[in-house]
mmCIF file of C-alpha atoms in Angstrom:
data_model
loop_
_atom_site.group_PDB
_atom_site.id
_atom_site.type_symbol
_atom_site.label_atom_id
_atom_site.label_comp_id
_atom_site.label_asym_id
_atom_site.label_seq_id
_atom_site.Cartn_x
_atom_site.Cartn_y
_atom_site.Cartn_z
ATOM 1 C CA MET A 1 -29.103 77.899 -53.037
ATOM 2 C CA THR A 2 -29.527 75.693 -49.966
ATOM 3 C CA ASP A 3 -31.893 76.926 -47.324
ATOM 4 C CA PRO A 4 -29.851 77.227 -44.103
ATOM 5 C CA SER A 5 -32.964 76.714 -42.001
ATOM 6 C CA ALA A 6 -33.580 73.289 -43.550
ATOM 7 C CA PRO A 7 -32.608 70.309 -41.309
ATOM 8 C CA ALA A 8 -29.301 68.720 -42.090
ATOM 9 C CA ALA A 9 -29.366 65.339 -43.787
ATOM 10 C CA SER A 10 -28.867 62.497 -41.275
ATOM 11 C CA GLN A 11 -25.402 60.985 -41.337
ATOM 12 C CA PRO A 12 -25.107 57.148 -41.236
ATOM 13 C CA VAL A 13 -23.911 55.852 -37.834
ATOM 14 C CA LEU A 14 -20.933 53.615 -38.225
ATOM 15 C CA PRO A 15 -20.479 50.691 -35.772
ATOM 16 C CA PRO A 16 -17.606 51.058 -33.333
ATOM 17 C CA VAL A 17 -14.413 49.543 -34.491
ATOM 18 C CA PRO A 18 -13.481 46.621 -32.199
ATOM 19 C CA PRO A 19 -10.060 46.759 -30.651
ATOM 20 C CA PRO A 20 -7.475 44.619 -32.339
ATOM 21 C CA VAL A 21 -7.349 41.085 -31.005
ATOM 22 C CA GLN A 22 -4.151 40.421 -29.187
ATOM 23 C CA PRO A 23 -2.672 37.034 -29.982
ATOM 24 C CA GLU A 24 -2.686 34.666 -27.005
ATOM 25 C CA GLN A 25 0.629 34.341 -25.367
ATOM 26 C CA PRO A 26 1.728 30.729 -25.124
ATOM 27 C CA GLU A 27 2.014 29.447 -21.570
ATOM 28 C CA PRO A 28 5.571 28.992 -20.429
ATOM 29 C CA PRO A 29 6.634 25.363 -20.471
ATOM 30 C CA VAL A 30 6.351 23.516 -17.193
ATOM 31 C CA THR A 31 9.711 22.492 -15.895
ATOM 32 C CA ARG A 32 10.383 19.053 -14.477
ATOM 33 C CA ARG A 33 10.706 20.535 -10.985
ATOM 34 C CA GLN A 34 7.352 22.329 -11.271
ATOM 35 C CA ARG A 35 5.714 19.109 -12.488
ATOM 36 C CA ARG A 36 7.103 17.221 -9.467
ATOM 37 C CA GLU A 37 5.784 19.921 -7.121
ATOM 38 C CA GLN A 38 2.341 19.793 -8.782
ATOM 39 C CA ASP A 39 2.232 15.998 -8.422
ATOM 40 C CA ALA A 40 3.189 16.255 -4.773
ATOM 41 C CA ALA A 41 0.513 18.912 -4.126
ATOM 42 C CA ARG A 42 -2.161 16.725 -5.751
ATOM 43 C CA ALA A 43 -0.999 13.802 -3.654
ATOM 44 C CA ARG A 44 -1.312 15.840 -0.446
ATOM 45 C CA GLN A 45 -4.836 16.903 -1.410
ATOM 46 C CA ALA A 46 -5.792 13.290 -2.149
ATOM 47 C CA LYS A 47 -4.587 12.160 1.269
ATOM 48 C CA ALA A 48 -6.830 14.722 2.968
ATOM 49 C CA GLY A 49 -9.937 13.401 1.200
ATOM 50 C CA ARG A 50 -10.385 10.257 3.321
ATOM 51 C CA ASN A 51 -13.381 9.609 5.542
ATOM 52 C CA LEU A 52 -11.511 10.392 8.739
ATOM 53 C CA PRO A 53 -14.076 9.177 11.337
ATOM 54 C CA ALA A 54 -14.469 5.836 9.556
ATOM 55 C CA ALA A 55 -10.707 5.514 9.119
ATOM 56 C CA VAL A 56 -10.099 6.183 12.821
ATOM 57 C CA THR A 57 -12.820 3.742 13.910
ATOM 58 C CA VAL A 58 -11.557 0.906 11.724
ATOM 59 C CA GLY A 59 -7.972 1.634 12.735
ATOM 60 C CA LEU A 60 -8.819 1.490 16.443
ATOM 61 C CA LEU A 61 -10.699 -1.803 16.014
ATOM 62 C CA LEU A 62 -7.741 -3.356 14.207
ATOM 63 C CA LEU A 63 -5.334 -1.972 16.799
ATOM 64 C CA GLY A 64 -7.467 -3.290 19.649
ATOM 65 C CA GLY A 65 -7.608 -6.791 18.171
ATOM 66 C CA ALA A 66 -3.859 -6.768 17.598
ATOM 67 C CA LEU A 67 -3.139 -5.663 21.157
ATOM 68 C CA VAL A 68 -5.383 -8.353 22.633
ATOM 69 C CA GLY A 69 -3.617 -10.969 20.518
ATOM 70 C CA LEU A 70 -0.133 -9.714 21.368
ATOM 71 C CA ILE A 71 -0.655 -9.306 25.108
ATOM 72 C CA TRP A 72 -3.172 -11.989 26.156
ATOM 73 C CA LEU A 73 -4.491 -14.327 23.446
ATOM 74 C CA PRO A 74 -2.269 -15.014 20.416
ATOM 75 C CA VAL A 75 -5.150 -16.912 18.783
ATOM 76 C CA VAL A 76 -7.051 -13.600 18.530
ATOM 77 C CA LEU A 77 -4.236 -12.140 16.420
ATOM 78 C CA ALA A 78 -4.235 -15.271 14.250
ATOM 79 C CA ILE A 79 -8.009 -14.930 13.699
ATOM 80 C CA LEU A 80 -7.606 -11.231 12.863
ATOM 81 C CA VAL A 81 -4.886 -12.036 10.317
ATOM 82 C CA ILE A 82 -7.051 -14.768 8.742
ATOM 83 C CA ALA A 83 -9.966 -12.333 8.406
ATOM 84 C CA LEU A 84 -7.737 -9.732 6.734
ATOM 85 C CA LEU A 85 -6.245 -12.358 4.421
ATOM 86 C CA LEU A 86 -9.721 -13.510 3.362
ATOM 87 C CA LEU A 87 -10.600 -9.901 2.535
ATOM 88 C CA GLY A 88 -7.289 -9.430 0.745
ATOM 89 C CA VAL A 89 -7.523 -12.458 -1.558
ATOM 90 C CA THR A 90 -11.190 -11.712 -2.297
ATOM 91 C CA GLU A 91 -10.672 -8.098 -3.325
ATOM 92 C CA THR A 92 -7.546 -8.945 -5.344
ATOM 93 C CA ALA A 93 -9.405 -11.694 -7.216
ATOM 94 C CA GLN A 94 -12.299 -9.304 -7.863
ATOM 95 C CA ALA A 95 -9.912 -6.662 -9.190
ATOM 96 C CA ILE A 96 -8.292 -9.120 -11.597
ATOM 97 C CA SER A 97 -11.693 -10.490 -12.658
ATOM 98 C CA ARG A 98 -12.665 -7.005 -13.874
ATOM 99 C CA ARG A 99 -10.080 -7.495 -16.618
ATOM 100 C CA GLY A 100 -12.057 -10.482 -17.886
ATOM 101 C CA LEU A 101 -9.980 -13.211 -16.225
ATOM 102 C CA ASP A 102 -11.890 -15.725 -14.098
ATOM 103 C CA VAL A 103 -10.112 -16.286 -10.770
ATOM 104 C CA PRO A 104 -11.832 -18.928 -8.570
ATOM 105 C CA ARG A 105 -12.295 -17.830 -4.971
ATOM 106 C CA VAL A 106 -12.536 -21.170 -3.128
ATOM 107 C CA PRO A 107 -8.844 -22.211 -3.485
ATOM 108 C CA LEU A 108 -7.796 -18.723 -2.433
ATOM 109 C CA TRP A 109 -10.027 -18.816 0.651
ATOM 110 C CA ALA A 110 -8.673 -22.242 1.546
ATOM 111 C CA GLY A 111 -5.110 -20.963 1.332
ATOM 112 C CA ALA A 112 -5.925 -17.808 3.290
ATOM 113 C CA VAL A 113 -7.062 -20.028 6.166
ATOM 114 C CA ALA A 114 -4.611 -22.935 5.868
ATOM 115 C CA MET A 115 -1.365 -20.958 5.619
ATOM 116 C CA PRO A 116 -1.682 -18.784 8.746
ATOM 117 C CA LEU A 117 -3.052 -21.755 10.705
ATOM 118 C CA GLY A 118 -0.125 -23.873 9.523
ATOM 119 C CA ALA A 119 2.337 -21.138 10.485
ATOM 120 C CA PHE A 120 0.660 -20.775 13.893
ATOM 121 C CA ALA A 121 0.686 -24.507 14.628
ATOM 122 C CA GLY A 122 3.875 -25.729 12.964
ATOM 123 C CA GLY A 123 6.030 -22.761 11.953
ATOM 124 C CA VAL A 124 7.558 -22.124 8.540
ATOM 125 C CA GLU A 125 7.700 -25.822 7.616
ATOM 126 C CA ALA A 126 3.926 -26.164 7.990
ATOM 127 C CA LEU A 127 3.475 -22.841 6.174
ATOM 128 C CA VAL A 128 5.378 -24.140 3.139
ATOM 129 C CA LEU A 129 3.345 -27.374 3.149
ATOM 130 C CA ALA A 130 0.137 -25.327 3.249
ATOM 131 C CA LEU A 131 1.420 -23.264 0.322
ATOM 132 C CA LEU A 132 2.091 -26.386 -1.757
ATOM 133 C CA GLY A 133 -1.331 -27.786 -0.885
ATOM 134 C CA THR A 134 -2.996 -24.522 -1.906
ATOM 135 C CA LEU A 135 -1.182 -24.419 -5.241
ATOM 136 C CA LEU A 136 -2.187 -28.033 -5.890
ATOM 137 C CA LEU A 137 -5.800 -27.144 -5.112
ATOM 138 C CA VAL A 138 -5.598 -24.251 -7.575
ATOM 139 C CA LEU A 139 -4.458 -26.609 -10.336
ATOM 140 C CA VAL A 140 -7.094 -29.249 -9.565
ATOM 141 C CA TRP A 141 -9.845 -26.632 -9.377
ATOM 142 C CA ALA A 142 -8.890 -25.177 -12.760
ATOM 143 C CA VAL A 143 -9.035 -28.645 -14.357
ATOM 144 C CA VAL A 144 -12.290 -29.742 -12.725
ATOM 145 C CA GLU A 145 -14.099 -26.471 -13.402
ATOM 146 C CA ASP A 146 -12.775 -26.353 -16.992
ATOM 147 C CA LEU A 147 -12.047 -22.637 -16.698
ATOM 148 C CA PRO A 148 -11.607 -20.509 -19.806
ATOM 149 C CA ALA A 149 -8.057 -19.210 -20.177
ATOM 150 C CA ARG A 150 -7.000 -21.914 -17.735
ATOM 151 C CA GLY A 151 -3.297 -21.114 -17.799
ATOM 152 C CA GLU A 152 -3.775 -17.408 -17.138
ATOM 153 C CA SER A 153 -6.253 -18.168 -14.353
ATOM 154 C CA VAL A 154 -3.826 -20.542 -12.629
ATOM 155 C CA MET A 155 -0.993 -18.004 -12.865
ATOM 156 C CA ALA A 156 -3.181 -15.229 -11.465
ATOM 157 C CA SER A 157 -4.324 -17.460 -8.602
ATOM 158 C CA ALA A 158 -0.755 -18.516 -7.822
ATOM 159 C CA PHE A 159 0.313 -14.868 -7.753
ATOM 160 C CA ILE A 160 -2.448 -13.970 -5.287
ATOM 161 C CA VAL A 161 -1.599 -16.966 -3.076
ATOM 162 C CA LEU A 162 2.079 -16.011 -2.916
ATOM 163 C CA TRP A 163 1.561 -12.270 -2.584
ATOM 164 C CA VAL A 164 -1.153 -12.183 0.078
ATOM 165 C CA PRO A 165 -1.446 -15.176 2.435
ATOM 166 C CA PHE A 166 2.015 -16.738 2.061
ATOM 167 C CA LEU A 167 4.168 -13.661 2.740
ATOM 168 C CA LEU A 168 1.906 -12.238 5.431
ATOM 169 C CA SER A 169 1.743 -15.567 7.277
ATOM 170 C CA PHE A 170 5.380 -15.063 8.261
ATOM 171 C CA ALA A 171 4.043 -12.690 10.901
ATOM 172 C CA ILE A 172 2.126 -15.627 12.425
ATOM 173 C CA ALA A 173 5.210 -17.839 12.158
ATOM 174 C CA LEU A 174 7.150 -15.165 14.024
ATOM 175 C CA LEU A 175 4.428 -15.094 16.686
ATOM 176 C CA GLY A 176 5.116 -18.766 17.450
ATOM 177 C CA GLN A 177 8.752 -18.119 18.364
ATOM 178 C CA GLU A 178 10.023 -17.536 21.878
ATOM 179 C CA GLN A 179 9.150 -13.917 22.704
ATOM 180 C CA GLY A 180 7.285 -13.960 19.399
ATOM 181 C CA ASN A 181 4.621 -11.544 20.610
ATOM 182 C CA LEU A 182 7.304 -8.974 21.392
ATOM 183 C CA MET A 183 8.985 -9.545 18.028
ATOM 184 C CA VAL A 184 5.694 -8.985 16.193
ATOM 185 C CA ALA A 185 5.042 -5.908 18.342
ATOM 186 C CA CYS A 186 8.455 -4.474 17.369
ATOM 187 C CA MET A 187 7.789 -5.186 13.684
ATOM 188 C CA LEU A 188 4.377 -3.495 13.824
ATOM 189 C CA LEU A 189 5.824 -0.480 15.642
ATOM 190 C CA MET A 190 8.426 -0.052 12.910
ATOM 191 C CA VAL A 191 5.869 -0.434 10.116
ATOM 192 C CA VAL A 192 3.550 2.070 11.795
ATOM 193 C CA SER A 193 6.480 4.447 12.339
ATOM 194 C CA ASN A 194 7.420 4.088 8.685
ATOM 195 C CA ASP A 195 3.909 5.034 7.565
ATOM 196 C CA THR A 196 3.320 7.733 10.196
ATOM 197 C CA PHE A 197 6.603 9.614 9.928
ATOM 198 C CA GLY A 198 6.561 9.247 6.155
ATOM 199 C CA TYR A 199 3.031 10.671 5.984
ATOM 200 C CA ILE A 200 3.733 13.616 8.311
ATOM 201 C CA VAL A 201 6.992 14.639 6.655
ATOM 202 C CA GLY A 202 5.747 13.917 3.132
ATOM 203 C CA ALA A 203 2.480 15.830 3.604
ATOM 204 C CA SER A 204 4.311 18.801 5.119
ATOM 205 C CA PHE A 205 7.462 19.025 3.031
ATOM 206 C CA GLY A 206 7.145 16.532 0.174
ATOM 207 C CA LYS A 207 8.103 18.098 -3.164
ATOM 208 C CA HIS A 208 10.150 15.440 -4.937
ATOM 209 C CA PRO A 209 8.251 12.228 -5.801
ATOM 210 C CA MET A 210 10.297 9.064 -5.728
ATOM 211 C CA ALA A 211 8.456 7.434 -8.643
ATOM 212 C CA PRO A 212 5.742 9.738 -10.054
ATOM 213 C CA LYS A 213 4.543 7.207 -12.614
ATOM 214 C CA ILE A 214 4.080 4.489 -9.998
ATOM 215 C CA SER A 215 3.189 6.201 -6.722
ATOM 216 C CA PRO A 216 3.114 10.026 -6.785
ATOM 217 C CA LYS A 217 2.266 10.090 -3.068
ATOM 218 C CA LYS A 218 5.729 8.799 -2.169
ATOM 219 C CA SER A 219 8.272 11.608 -1.905
ATOM 220 C CA TRP A 220 11.943 11.563 -1.057
ATOM 221 C CA GLU A 221 11.241 13.849 1.874
ATOM 222 C CA GLY A 222 8.642 11.402 3.188
ATOM 223 C CA PHE A 223 11.086 8.536 2.666
ATOM 224 C CA ALA A 224 13.655 10.360 4.790
ATOM 225 C CA GLY A 225 11.021 10.773 7.493
ATOM 226 C CA SER A 226 10.214 7.061 7.292
ATOM 227 C CA VAL A 227 13.879 6.115 7.683
ATOM 228 C CA THR A 228 14.343 8.429 10.649
ATOM 229 C CA GLY A 229 11.193 7.320 12.470
ATOM 230 C CA SER A 230 11.513 3.596 11.809
ATOM 231 C CA VAL A 231 15.209 3.418 12.769
ATOM 232 C CA LEU A 232 14.703 5.411 15.982
ATOM 233 C CA VAL A 233 11.647 3.431 17.049
ATOM 234 C CA GLY A 234 13.222 0.121 16.039
ATOM 235 C CA THR A 235 16.436 0.829 17.903
ATOM 236 C CA ALA A 236 14.555 1.673 21.098
ATOM 237 C CA ALA A 237 11.883 -1.047 20.857
ATOM 238 C CA VAL A 238 14.183 -3.985 20.056
ATOM 239 C CA HIS A 239 16.596 -3.022 22.826
ATOM 240 C CA LEU A 240 13.925 -2.371 25.482
ATOM 241 C CA PHE A 241 11.541 -5.231 24.660
ATOM 242 C CA LEU A 242 13.964 -7.944 23.563
ATOM 243 C CA ASP A 243 17.256 -6.830 25.123
ATOM 244 C CA HIS A 244 19.037 -7.145 21.775
ATOM 245 C CA PRO A 245 21.968 -4.899 20.813
ATOM 246 C CA TRP A 246 20.920 -1.480 19.542
ATOM 247 C CA TRP A 247 22.257 -2.149 16.059
ATOM 248 C CA VAL A 248 19.782 -5.022 15.564
ATOM 249 C CA GLY A 249 16.883 -2.593 15.917
ATOM 250 C CA SER A 250 18.591 -0.063 13.655
ATOM 251 C CA LEU A 251 19.201 -2.704 10.999
ATOM 252 C CA LEU A 252 15.638 -3.994 11.218
ATOM 253 C CA GLY A 253 14.266 -0.446 11.118
ATOM 254 C CA LEU A 254 16.209 0.316 7.941
ATOM 255 C CA LEU A 255 15.167 -2.980 6.310
ATOM 256 C CA THR A 256 11.557 -2.355 7.342
ATOM 257 C CA VAL A 257 11.535 0.956 5.480
ATOM 258 C CA ALA A 258 12.982 -0.702 2.374
ATOM 259 C CA SER A 259 10.540 -3.628 2.485
ATOM 260 C CA ALA A 260 7.498 -1.479 3.337
ATOM 261 C CA THR A 261 8.311 0.938 0.509
ATOM 262 C CA ALA A 262 8.759 -1.983 -1.886
ATOM 263 C CA GLY A 263 5.378 -3.352 -0.779
ATOM 264 C CA ASP A 264 3.715 -0.004 -1.375
ATOM 265 C CA PHE A 265 5.270 0.309 -4.831
ATOM 266 C CA ALA A 266 4.272 -3.261 -5.684
ATOM 267 C CA GLU A 267 0.638 -2.608 -4.823
ATOM 268 C CA SER A 268 0.695 0.717 -6.674
ATOM 269 C CA MET A 269 1.990 -0.985 -9.830
ATOM 270 C CA ILE A 270 -0.751 -3.616 -9.578
ATOM 271 C CA LYS A 271 -3.431 -0.950 -9.138
ATOM 272 C CA ARG A 272 -2.134 1.048 -12.089
ATOM 273 C CA GLU A 273 -2.034 -2.083 -14.222
ATOM 274 C CA LEU A 274 -5.668 -2.800 -13.265
ATOM 275 C CA ASN A 275 -6.640 0.909 -13.521
ATOM 276 C CA LEU A 276 -7.798 1.095 -9.890
ATOM 277 C CA LYS A 277 -7.580 3.796 -7.233
ATOM 278 C CA ASP A 278 -8.019 1.369 -4.317
ATOM 279 C CA MET A 279 -7.838 -2.401 -4.237
ATOM 280 C CA GLY A 280 -11.283 -2.480 -2.631
ATOM 281 C CA SER A 281 -13.675 -0.749 -0.253
ATOM 282 C CA MET A 282 -14.093 -3.377 2.464
ATOM 283 C CA LEU A 283 -12.366 -1.258 5.140
ATOM 284 C CA PRO A 284 -14.243 2.085 5.364
ATOM 285 C CA GLY A 285 -11.900 5.045 5.330
ATOM 286 C CA HIS A 286 -8.945 2.874 4.330
ATOM 287 C CA GLY A 287 -9.983 1.416 0.983
ATOM 288 C CA GLY A 288 -9.296 -2.279 0.713
ATOM 289 C CA ALA A 289 -7.520 -4.687 3.015
ATOM 290 C CA MET A 290 -4.432 -4.704 0.801
ATOM 291 C CA ASP A 291 -4.280 -0.914 0.967
ATOM 292 C CA ARG A 292 -3.535 -1.398 4.689
ATOM 293 C CA LEU A 293 -1.463 -4.571 4.425
ATOM 294 C CA ASP A 294 0.815 -3.542 1.558
ATOM 295 C CA SER A 295 3.564 -2.351 3.920
ATOM 296 C CA LEU A 296 3.493 -5.677 5.789
ATOM 297 C CA VAL A 297 3.713 -7.950 2.734
ATOM 298 C CA PHE A 298 7.517 -7.878 2.572
ATOM 299 C CA SER A 299 8.154 -6.581 6.099
ATOM 300 C CA ALA A 300 6.848 -9.772 7.762
ATOM 301 C CA PRO A 301 9.327 -12.202 6.107
ATOM 302 C CA VAL A 302 12.156 -9.670 6.504
ATOM 303 C CA ALA A 303 11.502 -9.409 10.251
ATOM 304 C CA TYR A 304 11.297 -13.205 10.538
ATOM 305 C CA MET A 305 14.668 -13.640 8.813
ATOM 306 C CA VAL A 306 16.414 -10.919 10.854
ATOM 307 C CA PHE A 307 15.215 -12.347 14.164
ATOM 308 C CA ALA A 308 16.221 -15.843 12.983
ATOM 309 C CA LEU A 309 19.849 -14.823 12.419
ATOM 310 C CA PRO A 310 22.166 -16.869 14.670
ATOM 311 C CA PHE A 311 23.953 -13.839 16.095
ATOM 312 C CA VAL A 312 20.768 -11.960 17.049
#
């Protein structure tokens, strides 16, 4: 018989049973609208990440040089444009060279100086002659230097020559016209209005990117702001400064938005092709020279052609 006073045998302690694992619920699929809104939010955050003091300082220096050239000494504006073109062709050649393609700098530098000087001294005719001379120099340089991948190098150099110094030199050709300083001032005001109004409206309300795979920072809301600002400023500036009919400024404002947006998309496609965030870092707070000049690439020849119309 068991002694009741004897201690009870110890019972084994079983480990606690863990709660059953709940299967993870799959995340709901992201709709196309939500993806557009996420892209726009990332774009707004990226815009706020610039070095603002450096960007403001560089912007004021460029603005000051442009104002001096437009009001008192046109040669100052020509020198400023030449300096920016030299930076632009250099950084573009460096970006392409990172893909293993040798792009000689000397012919590009020669063209960046010769084309705006030709446009300043002799108008569009001299600009075209300078372009042909630059392209000839590119060919001769490729033969003399015996460059590897000679054909690709020549094509890349010709692209840079046409994209950067040739198109932008139309602004200098416009400067040489009667009331050219006022025409260039109107063009710059419309380009600045395009960028400023587009930035403010896009950063505040942008939710629908125009081309997410090319430039997610560009939204349809920002584009509407660009159209509104550029047309209003263009209408007022062209009428007040040049005494042209109001519709000339409206037309030029609308074409400026189209050309500036095309220039921005063109540079964005080039940067994506080269896997770059910025074309360079030569302008603190702004990236590269072409990151500032992209809106002017197509706007300068468009403004020249509009002001050259016989009924304007």
